[in-house]
Amino acid sequence: MFRIVKRQDMSSRYSSALRIGSIFAALLFTALIIILLGYNPIQVYFKIVEGSLFSKFRITQTIHKMIPLITLSLGCAVAFKMKFWNIGAEGQFYLGALGATYIALNYGSLPPYILLPIMFLAGFICGALWALISALLRTAFGASETLVTLMLNYIATNIIMYLQYGPWKDPAARGFAKIARFSPNAWLPTIFGVQSGWIITVVLVILIYFMFAKTRLGYQIQVIGENTQTARYAGMNVNKILIIAVILSGGICGIAGMMQASGVEHSLTYELSAGLGFTAVITAWLARLDPLSIVVVSTLFSILLQGGTYIQTALQVPSSIAGIIQGVILFFVLASDFFVNYKIIRVKKENAGTAVPVSKGE
Amino acid sequence: MSKYDIELINISKSFGIVKANSEISLSIAPGEIHALLGENGSGKSTLMNILSGIYTPDEGIIKLDGNEVKFNSPSDSIAAGIGMVHQHFKLVDVMSATENILLGLPGGLFIKPKKAAKSIKAVADKYGLKIDLSKKVYEMSVSEKQTVEIMKVLYRGARILILDEPTAVLTPQEIVSLFGILRNMKSSGCSIIIITHKLNEVMEISDRVTVLHKGRSIKTLVTSETDMTELTTLMVGKPISLEIKRAEVDSELKKPILQVTDLTVHNIDKREALDGMSFTLNSGEILGVAGIAGSGQKELCETIAGLQRASSGDVIYKGQSIIKMNPRDIIKKGITMSFIPEDRLGMGLVAGMSIIDNVILKKVQMQKGIIVDRKVGKKAAERIIKRFGIDTPSTHTIVRKLSGGNIQKVLLGREIEMNPELLITAYPVRGLDIGASYNIYDILNEQKTKGVGILFIGEDLDVLLSLCDRIMVIHSGKNMGIVDAKSTTKEKLGLMMLGQNPDDQAS
Amino acid sequence: MEMLNTIGLFLQSTVQMGTILLFATLGGILCERVGHLNLGIEGMMLMGAVIGFYTGYHTGNGWVAFAAAAVAGGFGALIYAVITVTFLGNQTVTGLVLSIFGTGFSSFVGLPLSTVTMPQSAMAPFRAFKVPLLSKIPVLGPAIFEQSVYVHIGLILAIVMYVYLNKTRFGLNLRAIGENPASADASGINITLYKYIHIIIGGMLCGLGGAYLTLVYVPLWQDGITSGMGWIAVTLIIFSTWNPLKAIISAYLFGALRSIGFKLQNIQIPKIGGGTFILNSQLLNMLPYIMTIVVLVIIALRKKREEQPPGWLSLPYYREDR
């Protein structure tokens, strides 16, 4: 007989250990699946690490995933702190990229030191506006932001597809439906062999950390996230703060899109994000919305994603195994959270004499 | 055959570090009304939740008719003939009385509402319960809901009925009729356990009484062989006078500070939550507000604090209308409001944040610049902890981790630290033990002598009568009249709470 | 007559598209009625779609594929149930993760399937057939009575579910769980068992919704074949106020929106001042998503008590919580 009982308060060290433990448990579990699928798990895991870290090129590739992933996770975290479930990082990423692309295609002759800041701004504004739709529908009508932002993701991808196949199709591409490459003026320069977006990302991590730890806005966002009623009661203009935070959240995601278009792809396609906008929702949550943990978690996920594409060529294991591993890890972490608050104890078997039928439940 | 229906022997139960029950023993004889007396937090509800299968005890034995039993879930307890009416009713709001009564019962695949209604009616008539079976629970008054709960238990054929603080939400008149029903049930052979912290009720209804104190069973007495003084001493753990002092204030201090005129407020579903309410509150007085739960107490607090918009009417504070102001400006004017909801954490506090971060909540709204000033907050937190005797390891402790009384002191402390001139407080002693409650009454009296105007929304009529200067009775959003607390009676308040004019009845 | 024919065909495709959404919406309703918000519908649909196709391709038997799709969807729901019912995990996040997991799972299983076609024998049971007499009704006849039996199963399920929820003892108990698990628990209902059963059946229905695409509608496998229909279904659950009969109407309504996208592709609209504006598929494909947002606003404006979600939706329940 086992029983579930509530734990007394848990040290944060214990809960971190629990989280790390559950990730290892998940990797063990996935190893079992990999064996069942007929592959060697040690080899698969090794190749994932090898494929993401064992050469300068691969490290660059991994960092090129880290930059947008960290940035998008930060964007999500800002909204999530307020319990505003912005699942629209993907769409805001695309709109940001779209804004930047519009500038790059039309004003490509401007010198980089003027062009790039404008593209940066355009990325922020477009991402912010796209997110703002959900914030306005929520504050004005109470529409569920989770579903609105999800729908906006699909609409955003369709807009990019429309542009790519329609008005923005590059006539020079000989019938291929693609958007023209940016002029080199619109490329983010490379520093230490990787696109310079990482500087922006590092600055953002520090800014967001500072915002939540020290500033009034950060404090207000957290109060609203914990208890909207109390926030109103204390005299906060909840709707105004919510809108500001969502603009910030969407804008940051938009910046991620701008950096990916300008720094890596030098163009825009409807596959630019490679689903990172959805992964970011998860990494943000997994990092408990803490900016520094976001860096750690995003790094691990970038390794997993980059390694996933490598094993497809190296071992003929479909790269989507990375998606499955991600899912399993998350399922384990979600379940492990239970043990932060509860524990299962063994109950001595009671002696007989039960007058009532023992229920099937429990 | 045992001479007891139910025996609980050495029951212990902990929640984390809190030991709610330790080695409690209790036995219930057939056909008796047994009162379980104790302060808030003495472990009464926990014990009864164990008996009804909701909690599993850590240690101890339950015997039914002399045989040991084990309740793994409520269905085991129901099968054993035990039924419990919980303090916070466990009814499904959107369902009708019939549907609620039928929940979880075995039977054919399809529900036959008419047939069910007939058999429910038969049981209701047997015990003299009046019930509208097709009415949805959300349309019911508190006492109607209680009737459904009792009906639900009886329809399951329970022979042991547990009632958790059944009188807390009722008017004196409703209590009389409830006790009538309980006596009916007793005479038809049911055993009844009634949880209460009110001595006069124990004396009136029970055959025997068991006193709990700090999670232990102190003593079981035959009611007719004891008296209120002995029970009080056992319940509190020391001889104590349960009298609440009313502070006297110079009449010069009393000037009108808040005038509410013709205030009407509509709810989301367009119903009138406040209906043309008018009253005046003076500085240096405590104006009590009595009323059945949901009569407009919450809306009144929220409208004055600027959280709800009024449809018509005015609120004038020191000669100036504040009805159109936002909460922030109202706070700046020196008005504070503290509302303790049923879960105790709903409004005013952020459970997941530290004491400091809770203390600065309103200050942050007033300060300038982008950086939060936590230094001032720390000092203020230290002051509040000292002044109100809050038991906490540090100022950085997360509020959720404090005990209920300390949580409430943080809230009230922060409000009083702001030196308000008008203090609105709703249910400030909700869930507190006697010591902590008296502590809060003292704080309110102290504020009153300083000339603060206090609007006190309460549940317990005895407290309202002895603490307040005047009492306003509200019924479905209307002011039924303001009476002098020194000269009125509980019965009179009860009638007004039900929407009747007591003078009509008298004549 | 020609016009009537066109409308008939349009309705036919509406009902087909609607069937996918109907299964998913019904599955979601069942799950939400026991108080669990499952945002994993998209994932469970994809799992059902790919396993249905996989099984159909390898066994050549349509009904076996049908059953396998249900099992796959139910398996996804089982994961969700273990985490949210037993381990009290956050329902929103768990649902999202299930969608991500389902997407990864389906593209993993589906990789070798993207180049194959379904054997005829597997598709045979689901070929459209004409119900005698009824299919002769103008317009509506072909739309409803000249369809695959899959379509009819969906309709019958909706009606059965309506009766189950509103007229039976089990329905009463499960609604109570979704509204207020504490009261259901105190009434002696085995909450955990009810939740598991209904969440899993709900997942099976979602799996069947996805499999309609790969077994009947397309029938091919391609990555992400459900293209967000699971998310639309989440909205339709609310739109139909958790009522299976209204789910039929709302699912078909959105089926119509999707059909428009396919039927009106590349229509040229003359622009004022010369030239034409081409309404291409990317723009039309946005229609259901935009309409979903419109619906989300409409439902947010509803304030009536009967139209509110189950009271305990998305909240965890642990008996000994105080």
PDB file of N, CA and C in Angstrom, chain B residues 291-362:
ATOM      1  N   GLY B 291     -24.830  40.898   7.487  1.00  0.00           N
ATOM      2  CA  GLY B 291     -25.649  40.445   6.365  1.00  0.00           C
ATOM      3  C   GLY B 291     -25.317  39.016   6.033  1.00  0.00           C
ATOM      4  N   ILE B 292     -26.273  38.343   5.392  1.00  0.00           N
ATOM      5  CA  ILE B 292     -26.011  36.984   4.936  1.00  0.00           C
ATOM      6  C   ILE B 292     -24.913  37.067   3.872  1.00  0.00           C
ATOM      7  N   ALA B 293     -24.105  36.011   3.780  1.00  0.00           N
ATOM      8  CA  ALA B 293     -23.024  36.019   2.787  1.00  0.00           C
ATOM      9  C   ALA B 293     -23.576  36.336   1.402  1.00  0.00           C
ATOM     10  N   GLY B 294     -22.872  37.182   0.682  1.00  0.00           N
ATOM     11  CA  GLY B 294     -23.279  37.499  -0.682  1.00  0.00           C
ATOM     12  C   GLY B 294     -24.374  38.546  -0.772  1.00  0.00           C
ATOM     13  N   SER B 295     -24.540  39.350   0.284  1.00  0.00           N
ATOM     14  CA  SER B 295     -25.576  40.389   0.233  1.00  0.00           C
ATOM     15  C   SER B 295     -25.068  41.698  -0.348  1.00  0.00           C
ATOM     16  N   GLY B 296     -23.825  41.725  -0.749  1.00  0.00           N
ATOM     17  CA  GLY B 296     -23.263  42.938  -1.326  1.00  0.00           C
ATOM     18  C   GLY B 296     -22.047  43.458  -0.565  1.00  0.00           C
ATOM     19  N   GLN B 297     -21.566  42.668   0.403  1.00  0.00           N
ATOM     20  CA  GLN B 297     -20.423  43.091   1.220  1.00  0.00           C
ATOM     21  C   GLN B 297     -19.201  43.360   0.346  1.00  0.00           C
ATOM     22  N   LYS B 298     -18.900  42.404  -0.542  1.00  0.00           N
ATOM     23  CA  LYS B 298     -17.702  42.514  -1.352  1.00  0.00           C
ATOM     24  C   LYS B 298     -17.800  43.723  -2.285  1.00  0.00           C
ATOM     25  N   GLU B 299     -18.943  43.875  -2.901  1.00  0.00           N
ATOM     26  CA  GLU B 299     -19.132  44.979  -3.842  1.00  0.00           C
ATOM     27  C   GLU B 299     -19.016  46.325  -3.126  1.00  0.00           C
ATOM     28  N   LEU B 300     -19.541  46.403  -1.897  1.00  0.00           N
ATOM     29  CA  LEU B 300     -19.448  47.645  -1.141  1.00  0.00           C
ATOM     30  C   LEU B 300     -17.974  48.019  -0.923  1.00  0.00           C
ATOM     31  N   CYS B 301     -17.191  47.050  -0.445  1.00  0.00           N
ATOM     32  CA  CYS B 301     -15.763  47.301  -0.216  1.00  0.00           C
ATOM     33  C   CYS B 301     -15.089  47.735  -1.511  1.00  0.00           C
ATOM     34  N   GLU B 302     -15.356  46.985  -2.559  1.00  0.00           N
ATOM     35  CA  GLU B 302     -14.636  47.223  -3.807  1.00  0.00           C
ATOM     36  C   GLU B 302     -15.030  48.548  -4.449  1.00  0.00           C
ATOM     37  N   THR B 303     -16.277  48.939  -4.281  1.00  0.00           N
ATOM     38  CA  THR B 303     -16.689  50.199  -4.887  1.00  0.00           C
ATOM     39  C   THR B 303     -16.042  51.373  -4.169  1.00  0.00           C
ATOM     40  N   ILE B 304     -16.021  51.317  -2.849  1.00  0.00           N
ATOM     41  CA  ILE B 304     -15.374  52.416  -2.124  1.00  0.00           C
ATOM     42  C   ILE B 304     -13.884  52.481  -2.473  1.00  0.00           C
ATOM     43  N   ALA B 305     -13.260  51.311  -2.652  1.00  0.00           N
ATOM     44  CA  ALA B 305     -11.831  51.282  -2.962  1.00  0.00           C
ATOM     45  C   ALA B 305     -11.546  51.578  -4.435  1.00  0.00           C
ATOM     46  N   GLY B 306     -12.592  51.769  -5.216  1.00  0.00           N
ATOM     47  CA  GLY B 306     -12.394  52.129  -6.626  1.00  0.00           C
ATOM     48  C   GLY B 306     -12.179  50.956  -7.550  1.00  0.00           C
ATOM     49  N   LEU B 307     -12.419  49.733  -7.048  1.00  0.00           N
ATOM     50  CA  LEU B 307     -12.176  48.557  -7.883  1.00  0.00           C
ATOM     51  C   LEU B 307     -13.393  48.189  -8.719  1.00  0.00           C
ATOM     52  N   GLN B 308     -14.566  48.652  -8.308  1.00  0.00           N
ATOM     53  CA  GLN B 308     -15.777  48.394  -9.088  1.00  0.00           C
ATOM     54  C   GLN B 308     -16.396  49.735  -9.438  1.00  0.00           C
ATOM     55  N   ARG B 309     -17.028  49.784 -10.586  1.00  0.00           N
ATOM     56  CA  ARG B 309     -17.674  51.021 -11.003  1.00  0.00           C
ATOM     57  C   ARG B 309     -19.135  51.009 -10.584  1.00  0.00           C
ATOM     58  N   ALA B 310     -19.596  52.132 -10.070  1.00  0.00           N
ATOM     59  CA  ALA B 310     -20.995  52.234  -9.669  1.00  0.00           C
ATOM     60  C   ALA B 310     -21.852  52.643 -10.863  1.00  0.00           C
ATOM     61  N   SER B 311     -23.099  52.180 -10.878  1.00  0.00           N
ATOM     62  CA  SER B 311     -24.012  52.599 -11.937  1.00  0.00           C
ATOM     63  C   SER B 311     -24.589  53.966 -11.608  1.00  0.00           C
ATOM     64  N   SER B 312     -24.851  54.185 -10.318  1.00  0.00           N
ATOM     65  CA  SER B 312     -25.318  55.502  -9.904  1.00  0.00           C
ATOM     66  C   SER B 312     -24.992  55.685  -8.429  1.00  0.00           C
ATOM     67  N   GLY B 313     -25.205  56.905  -7.958  1.00  0.00           N
ATOM     68  CA  GLY B 313     -24.915  57.193  -6.559  1.00  0.00           C
ATOM     69  C   GLY B 313     -23.542  57.807  -6.387  1.00  0.00           C
ATOM     70  N   ASP B 314     -23.209  58.100  -5.136  1.00  0.00           N
ATOM     71  CA  ASP B 314     -21.966  58.817  -4.898  1.00  0.00           C
ATOM     72  C   ASP B 314     -21.298  58.324  -3.610  1.00  0.00           C
ATOM     73  N   VAL B 315     -19.974  58.455  -3.579  1.00  0.00           N
ATOM     74  CA  VAL B 315     -19.221  58.184  -2.360  1.00  0.00           C
ATOM     75  C   VAL B 315     -18.411  59.439  -2.053  1.00  0.00           C
ATOM     76  N   ILE B 316     -18.693  60.035  -0.918  1.00  0.00           N
ATOM     77  CA  ILE B 316     -18.008  61.284  -0.584  1.00  0.00           C
ATOM     78  C   ILE B 316     -17.092  61.055   0.611  1.00  0.00           C
ATOM     79  N   TYR B 317     -15.828  61.375   0.427  1.00  0.00           N
ATOM     80  CA  TYR B 317     -14.839  61.196   1.479  1.00  0.00           C
ATOM     81  C   TYR B 317     -14.311  62.555   1.873  1.00  0.00           C
ATOM     82  N   LYS B 318     -14.492  62.933   3.107  1.00  0.00           N
ATOM     83  CA  LYS B 318     -14.092  64.246   3.611  1.00  0.00           C
ATOM     84  C   LYS B 318     -14.531  65.366   2.675  1.00  0.00           C
ATOM     85  N   GLY B 319     -15.789  65.282   2.291  1.00  0.00           N
ATOM     86  CA  GLY B 319     -16.361  66.357   1.491  1.00  0.00           C
ATOM     87  C   GLY B 319     -16.060  66.293   0.004  1.00  0.00           C
ATOM     88  N   GLN B 320     -15.285  65.273  -0.427  1.00  0.00           N
ATOM     89  CA  GLN B 320     -14.930  65.230  -1.842  1.00  0.00           C
ATOM     90  C   GLN B 320     -15.406  63.900  -2.445  1.00  0.00           C
ATOM     91  N   SER B 321     -15.976  63.985  -3.633  1.00  0.00           N
ATOM     92  CA  SER B 321     -16.481  62.758  -4.259  1.00  0.00           C
ATOM     93  C   SER B 321     -15.314  61.919  -4.779  1.00  0.00           C
ATOM     94  N   ILE B 322     -15.308  60.632  -4.422  1.00  0.00           N
ATOM     95  CA  ILE B 322     -14.218  59.771  -4.893  1.00  0.00           C
ATOM     96  C   ILE B 322     -14.743  58.689  -5.839  1.00  0.00           C
ATOM     97  N   ILE B 323     -15.997  58.809  -6.216  1.00  0.00           N
ATOM     98  CA  ILE B 323     -16.638  57.720  -6.959  1.00  0.00           C
ATOM     99  C   ILE B 323     -15.986  57.478  -8.322  1.00  0.00           C
ATOM    100  N   LYS B 324     -15.402  58.539  -8.897  1.00  0.00           N
ATOM    101  CA  LYS B 324     -14.823  58.383 -10.230  1.00  0.00           C
ATOM    102  C   LYS B 324     -13.312  58.138 -10.175  1.00  0.00           C
ATOM    103  N   MET B 325     -12.761  58.120  -8.985  1.00  0.00           N
ATOM    104  CA  MET B 325     -11.297  58.009  -8.886  1.00  0.00           C
ATOM    105  C   MET B 325     -10.830  56.577  -9.091  1.00  0.00           C
ATOM    106  N   ASN B 326      -9.565  56.420  -9.505  1.00  0.00           N
ATOM    107  CA  ASN B 326      -9.013  55.081  -9.633  1.00  0.00           C
ATOM    108  C   ASN B 326      -8.421  54.637  -8.288  1.00  0.00           C
ATOM    109  N   PRO B 327      -8.202  53.339  -8.139  1.00  0.00           N
ATOM    110  CA  PRO B 327      -7.759  52.808  -6.845  1.00  0.00           C
ATOM    111  C   PRO B 327      -6.519  53.517  -6.313  1.00  0.00           C
ATOM    112  N   ARG B 328      -5.607  53.871  -7.212  1.00  0.00           N
ATOM    113  CA  ARG B 328      -4.362  54.469  -6.777  1.00  0.00           C
ATOM    114  C   ARG B 328      -4.587  55.816  -6.093  1.00  0.00           C
ATOM    115  N   ASP B 329      -5.443  56.631  -6.683  1.00  0.00           N
ATOM    116  CA  ASP B 329      -5.694  57.942  -6.092  1.00  0.00           C
ATOM    117  C   ASP B 329      -6.449  57.810  -4.783  1.00  0.00           C
ATOM    118  N   ILE B 330      -7.323  56.792  -4.717  1.00  0.00           N
ATOM    119  CA  ILE B 330      -8.077  56.583  -3.479  1.00  0.00           C
ATOM    120  C   ILE B 330      -7.130  56.165  -2.350  1.00  0.00           C
ATOM    121  N   ILE B 331      -6.167  55.324  -2.669  1.00  0.00           N
ATOM    122  CA  ILE B 331      -5.171  54.930  -1.670  1.00  0.00           C
ATOM    123  C   ILE B 331      -4.418  56.167  -1.187  1.00  0.00           C
ATOM    124  N   LYS B 332      -4.058  57.024  -2.125  1.00  0.00           N
ATOM    125  CA  LYS B 332      -3.313  58.244  -1.774  1.00  0.00           C
ATOM    126  C   LYS B 332      -4.093  59.130  -0.821  1.00  0.00           C
ATOM    127  N   LYS B 333      -5.419  59.061  -0.902  1.00  0.00           N
ATOM    128  CA  LYS B 333      -6.260  59.896  -0.047  1.00  0.00           C
ATOM    129  C   LYS B 333      -6.266  59.405   1.400  1.00  0.00           C
ATOM    130  N   GLY B 334      -5.716  58.217   1.642  1.00  0.00           N
ATOM    131  CA  GLY B 334      -5.688  57.711   3.016  1.00  0.00           C
ATOM    132  C   GLY B 334      -6.801  56.716   3.314  1.00  0.00           C
ATOM    133  N   ILE B 335      -7.301  56.070   2.280  1.00  0.00           N
ATOM    134  CA  ILE B 335      -8.313  55.039   2.492  1.00  0.00           C
ATOM    135  C   ILE B 335      -7.663  53.688   2.241  1.00  0.00           C
ATOM    136  N   THR B 336      -7.798  52.761   3.178  1.00  0.00           N
ATOM    137  CA  THR B 336      -7.266  51.438   2.890  1.00  0.00           C
ATOM    138  C   THR B 336      -8.356  50.407   3.080  1.00  0.00           C
ATOM    139  N   MET B 337      -8.230  49.349   2.325  1.00  0.00           N
ATOM    140  CA  MET B 337      -9.249  48.318   2.380  1.00  0.00           C
ATOM    141  C   MET B 337      -8.548  46.977   2.494  1.00  0.00           C
ATOM    142  N   SER B 338      -9.006  46.144   3.399  1.00  0.00           N
ATOM    143  CA  SER B 338      -8.453  44.791   3.452  1.00  0.00           C
ATOM    144  C   SER B 338      -9.600  43.804   3.498  1.00  0.00           C
ATOM    145  N   PHE B 339      -9.624  42.955   2.554  1.00  0.00           N
ATOM    146  CA  PHE B 339     -10.727  42.000   2.420  1.00  0.00           C
ATOM    147  C   PHE B 339     -10.135  40.609   2.527  1.00  0.00           C
ATOM    148  N   ILE B 340     -10.550  39.866   3.551  1.00  0.00           N
ATOM    149  CA  ILE B 340     -10.028  38.507   3.679  1.00  0.00           C
ATOM    150  C   ILE B 340     -11.041  37.551   3.057  1.00  0.00           C
ATOM    151  N   PRO B 341     -10.727  37.024   1.883  1.00  0.00           N
ATOM    152  CA  PRO B 341     -11.671  36.110   1.244  1.00  0.00           C
ATOM    153  C   PRO B 341     -11.593  34.733   1.891  1.00  0.00           C
ATOM    154  N   GLU B 342     -12.444  33.809   1.428  1.00  0.00           N
ATOM    155  CA  GLU B 342     -12.497  32.495   2.059  1.00  0.00           C
ATOM    156  C   GLU B 342     -11.155  31.774   2.000  1.00  0.00           C
ATOM    157  N   ASP B 343     -10.426  31.936   0.899  1.00  0.00           N
ATOM    158  CA  ASP B 343      -9.126  31.264   0.827  1.00  0.00           C
ATOM    159  C   ASP B 343      -8.034  32.084   1.511  1.00  0.00           C
ATOM    160  N   ARG B 344      -8.396  33.206   2.052  1.00  0.00           N
ATOM    161  CA  ARG B 344      -7.547  34.091   2.852  1.00  0.00           C
ATOM    162  C   ARG B 344      -6.411  34.769   2.086  1.00  0.00           C
ATOM    163  N   LEU B 345      -6.173  34.402   0.847  1.00  0.00           N
ATOM    164  CA  LEU B 345      -5.033  34.997   0.153  1.00  0.00           C
ATOM    165  C   LEU B 345      -5.457  35.748  -1.093  1.00  0.00           C
ATOM    166  N   GLY B 346      -6.759  35.720  -1.375  1.00  0.00           N
ATOM    167  CA  GLY B 346      -7.233  36.230  -2.664  1.00  0.00           C
ATOM    168  C   GLY B 346      -6.869  37.659  -2.948  1.00  0.00           C
ATOM    169  N   MET B 347      -7.138  38.561  -2.019  1.00  0.00           N
ATOM    170  CA  MET B 347      -6.965  39.957  -2.379  1.00  0.00           C
ATOM    171  C   MET B 347      -6.088  40.691  -1.389  1.00  0.00           C
ATOM    172  N   GLY B 348      -5.113  41.401  -1.899  1.00  0.00           N
ATOM    173  CA  GLY B 348      -4.311  42.240  -1.032  1.00  0.00           C
ATOM    174  C   GLY B 348      -2.912  41.726  -0.819  1.00  0.00           C
ATOM    175  N   LEU B 349      -2.742  40.415  -0.936  1.00  0.00           N
ATOM    176  CA  LEU B 349      -1.409  39.862  -0.743  1.00  0.00           C
ATOM    177  C   LEU B 349      -0.984  39.066  -1.971  1.00  0.00           C
ATOM    178  N   VAL B 350       0.320  38.926  -2.124  1.00  0.00           N
ATOM    179  CA  VAL B 350       0.864  38.086  -3.171  1.00  0.00           C
ATOM    180  C   VAL B 350       1.525  36.911  -2.471  1.00  0.00           C
ATOM    181  N   ALA B 351       0.848  35.771  -2.497  1.00  0.00           N
ATOM    182  CA  ALA B 351       1.257  34.645  -1.666  1.00  0.00           C
ATOM    183  C   ALA B 351       2.673  34.169  -1.970  1.00  0.00           C
ATOM    184  N   GLY B 352       3.062  34.244  -3.235  1.00  0.00           N
ATOM    185  CA  GLY B 352       4.353  33.694  -3.618  1.00  0.00           C
ATOM    186  C   GLY B 352       5.525  34.656  -3.435  1.00  0.00           C
ATOM    187  N   MET B 353       5.275  35.834  -2.862  1.00  0.00           N
ATOM    188  CA  MET B 353       6.361  36.799  -2.696  1.00  0.00           C
ATOM    189  C   MET B 353       6.710  36.963  -1.221  1.00  0.00           C
ATOM    190  N   SER B 354       7.858  37.570  -0.968  1.00  0.00           N
ATOM    191  CA  SER B 354       8.345  37.721   0.399  1.00  0.00           C
ATOM    192  C   SER B 354       7.532  38.774   1.155  1.00  0.00           C
ATOM    193  N   ILE B 355       7.743  38.818   2.461  1.00  0.00           N
ATOM    194  CA  ILE B 355       7.057  39.831   3.270  1.00  0.00           C
ATOM    195  C   ILE B 355       7.423  41.228   2.782  1.00  0.00           C
ATOM    196  N   ILE B 356       8.707  41.435   2.509  1.00  0.00           N
ATOM    197  CA  ILE B 356       9.134  42.758   2.020  1.00  0.00           C
ATOM    198  C   ILE B 356       8.363  43.133   0.762  1.00  0.00           C
ATOM    199  N   ASP B 357       8.350  42.229  -0.203  1.00  0.00           N
ATOM    200  CA  ASP B 357       7.687  42.551  -1.461  1.00  0.00           C
ATOM    201  C   ASP B 357       6.192  42.784  -1.281  1.00  0.00           C
ATOM    202  N   ASN B 358       5.606  42.177  -0.254  1.00  0.00           N
ATOM    203  CA  ASN B 358       4.204  42.441   0.022  1.00  0.00           C
ATOM    204  C   ASN B 358       4.008  43.767   0.730  1.00  0.00           C
ATOM    205  N   VAL B 359       4.956  44.119   1.586  1.00  0.00           N
ATOM    206  CA  VAL B 359       4.824  45.368   2.319  1.00  0.00           C
ATOM    207  C   VAL B 359       4.948  46.570   1.378  1.00  0.00           C
ATOM    208  N   ILE B 360       5.785  46.436   0.335  1.00  0.00           N
ATOM    209  CA  ILE B 360       5.996  47.587  -0.564  1.00  0.00           C
ATOM    210  C   ILE B 360       4.931  47.678  -1.657  1.00  0.00           C
ATOM    211  N   LEU B 361       3.990  46.724  -1.651  1.00  0.00           N
ATOM    212  CA  LEU B 361       3.033  46.640  -2.758  1.00  0.00           C
ATOM    213  C   LEU B 361       2.420  47.990  -3.143  1.00  0.00           C
ATOM    214  N   LYS B 362       1.916  48.696  -2.153  1.00  0.00           N
ATOM    215  CA  LYS B 362       1.260  49.961  -2.488  1.00  0.00           C
ATOM    216  C   LYS B 362       2.268  51.087  -2.669  1.00  0.00           C
TER     217      LYS B 362
END
